[in-house]
Amino acid sequence: GQNIDQPTEMTATEGAIVQINCTYQTSGFNGLFWYQQHAGEAPTFLSYNVLDGLEEKGRFSSFLSRSKGYSYLLLKELQMKDSASYLCAVRDLASAGYSTLTFGKGTMLLVSP
Amino acid sequence: DTEVTQTPKHLVMGMTNKKSLKCEQHMGHRAMYWYKQKAKKPPELMFVYSYEKLSINESVPSRFSPECPNSSLLNLHLHALQPEDSALYLCASSQGDRGSYEQYFGPGTRLTVT
C-alpha cells in the first residue's frame, strides 16, 4: 500500500516563491510525478523524478529524496494563473510487474495579487 | 497531437440506464487508464489497459465494465449505477505503463446518477 501526504491548502502572493511538500511511503517506489489541476479540468503533467536531486523546468522545479520519502515542487515568480490544485503522485511497481500511479489528496494553491 | 478526447462531456443517467463513456488518443500510446475523481479528492485508479489487455482492475464493481476495442480507443460501459457513482471520470494514456512515461489526461466526463 501507499501513503502520500501533502498540505491541503497554501496561499502566496503574485511574484513570490512557494514550495509544496510531499511525503510518501511505498513498498515499490518507481518514480514521483507532479500534476497541476485547475478546477473542473483534467490534471496536466508538470514534472517527474525517479533519482535523487532537483529537476528544473522553467518556473517549476521538483526535488526528490528517496531515502527520506520526500519531494517538493517549487514554483517561482508566481502568477495568478498558478492558482490550482497540485497533485503529488507516486508510481509503485506492483507485484505483477505493472506499475500504478497513486495520487495524494492535492494541495490547493491560491495566488493573490 | 498530444490530446486525449472524451465523450460525452456531461452525462445524466438513471439507476436503470445503460450508457457508455468513450476515450480516444492518437499518440500511439499503448497504456490507457480510467480514473474516478470525486469533488475535492484526487483521481482514483479504476482500470489499466496495456497493449489492449486489461492489466489492472482496482476492485471496481461489475456495474463498471471497461473495453478496449483497439489501441486508440477505450470505453467504459455503465449499468445499474448508484447515486454515489456520480463523479468526474477521467481517461488517461501513456506511452507505456512503466518508467518515466507521464500520463496525459482527457478533459473528463462529469457523470450524475439520479
mmCIF file of N, CA and C in Angstrom, chain B residues 23-32 49-53 68-74 92-94:
data_model
loop_
_atom_site.group_PDB
_atom_site.id
_atom_site.type_symbol
_atom_site.label_atom_id
_atom_site.label_comp_id
_atom_site.label_asym_id
_atom_site.label_seq_id
_atom_site.Cartn_x
_atom_site.Cartn_y
_atom_site.Cartn_z
ATOM 1 N N CYS B 23 -13.276 7.219 -24.860
ATOM 2 C CA CYS B 23 -11.987 7.898 -24.753
ATOM 3 C C CYS B 23 -11.171 7.540 -25.990
ATOM 4 N N GLU B 24 -10.455 8.521 -26.528
ATOM 5 C CA GLU B 24 -9.667 8.277 -27.739
ATOM 6 C C GLU B 24 -8.356 9.049 -27.679
ATOM 7 N N GLN B 25 -7.295 8.411 -28.141
ATOM 8 C CA GLN B 25 -5.999 9.091 -28.261
ATOM 9 C C GLN B 25 -5.317 8.600 -29.526
ATOM 10 N N HIS B 26 -4.571 9.503 -30.162
ATOM 11 C CA HIS B 26 -3.856 9.161 -31.393
ATOM 12 C C HIS B 26 -2.382 9.481 -31.248
ATOM 13 N N MET B 27 -1.840 9.213 -30.057
ATOM 14 C CA MET B 27 -0.428 9.465 -29.792
ATOM 15 C C MET B 27 0.388 8.185 -29.889
ATOM 16 N N GLY B 28 -0.279 7.084 -30.233
ATOM 17 C CA GLY B 28 0.438 5.810 -30.296
ATOM 18 C C GLY B 28 0.737 5.227 -28.927
ATOM 19 N N HIS B 29 0.045 5.745 -27.906
ATOM 20 C CA HIS B 29 0.257 5.235 -26.552
ATOM 21 C C HIS B 29 -0.310 3.830 -26.408
ATOM 22 N N ARG B 30 0.393 2.984 -25.646
ATOM 23 C CA ARG B 30 -0.028 1.598 -25.502
ATOM 24 C C ARG B 30 -0.650 1.308 -24.149
ATOM 25 N N ALA B 31 -0.687 2.284 -23.275
ATOM 26 C CA ALA B 31 -1.347 2.098 -21.979
ATOM 27 C C ALA B 31 -2.451 3.140 -21.845
ATOM 28 N N MET B 32 -3.617 2.698 -21.410
ATOM 29 C CA MET B 32 -4.747 3.605 -21.209
ATOM 30 C C MET B 32 -5.389 3.294 -19.874
ATOM 31 N N TYR B 49 -5.286 -0.577 -19.025
ATOM 32 C CA TYR B 49 -5.113 -1.437 -20.188
ATOM 33 C C TYR B 49 -3.704 -1.237 -20.716
ATOM 34 N N SER B 50 -3.014 -2.319 -20.948
ATOM 35 C CA SER B 50 -1.678 -2.268 -21.512
ATOM 36 C C SER B 50 -1.664 -3.150 -22.761
ATOM 37 N N TYR B 51 -1.331 -2.556 -23.892
ATOM 38 C CA TYR B 51 -1.368 -3.281 -25.167
ATOM 39 C C TYR B 51 -2.717 -3.962 -25.360
ATOM 40 N N GLU B 52 -3.767 -3.206 -25.104
ATOM 41 C CA GLU B 52 -5.160 -3.603 -25.326
ATOM 42 C C GLU B 52 -5.631 -4.730 -24.424
ATOM 43 N N LYS B 53 -4.846 -5.076 -23.424
ATOM 44 C CA LYS B 53 -5.272 -6.097 -22.474
ATOM 45 C C LYS B 53 -5.443 -5.464 -21.097
ATOM 46 N N CYS B 68 -11.511 -2.227 -24.472
ATOM 47 C CA CYS B 68 -10.501 -1.572 -25.298
ATOM 48 C C CYS B 68 -10.558 -2.174 -26.701
ATOM 49 N N PRO B 69 -11.380 -1.603 -27.592
ATOM 50 C CA PRO B 69 -11.571 -2.193 -28.923
ATOM 51 C C PRO B 69 -10.302 -2.190 -29.775
ATOM 52 N N ASN B 70 -9.482 -1.158 -29.608
ATOM 53 C CA ASN B 70 -8.191 -1.104 -30.306
ATOM 54 C C ASN B 70 -7.260 -0.188 -29.526
ATOM 55 N N SER B 71 -6.063 -0.005 -30.036
ATOM 56 C CA SER B 71 -5.044 0.708 -29.260
ATOM 57 C C SER B 71 -5.353 2.186 -29.065
ATOM 58 N N SER B 72 -6.313 2.726 -29.825
ATOM 59 C CA SER B 72 -6.623 4.158 -29.717
ATOM 60 C C SER B 72 -7.869 4.442 -28.894
ATOM 61 N N LEU B 73 -8.663 3.419 -28.656
ATOM 62 C CA LEU B 73 -9.975 3.627 -28.046
ATOM 63 C C LEU B 73 -10.102 2.900 -26.716
ATOM 64 N N LEU B 74 -10.802 3.543 -25.801
ATOM 65 C CA LEU B 74 -11.110 2.930 -24.512
ATOM 66 C C LEU B 74 -12.522 3.324 -24.146
ATOM 67 N N ALA B 92 -6.921 8.493 -19.252
ATOM 68 C CA ALA B 92 -5.542 8.925 -19.451
ATOM 69 C C ALA B 92 -4.826 7.906 -20.323
ATOM 70 N N SER B 93 -3.742 8.342 -20.942
ATOM 71 C CA SER B 93 -2.927 7.413 -21.714
ATOM 72 C C SER B 93 -1.457 7.730 -21.489
ATOM 73 N N SER B 94 -0.616 6.734 -21.699
ATOM 74 C CA SER B 94 0.823 6.945 -21.601
ATOM 75 C C SER B 94 1.506 6.015 -22.585
#
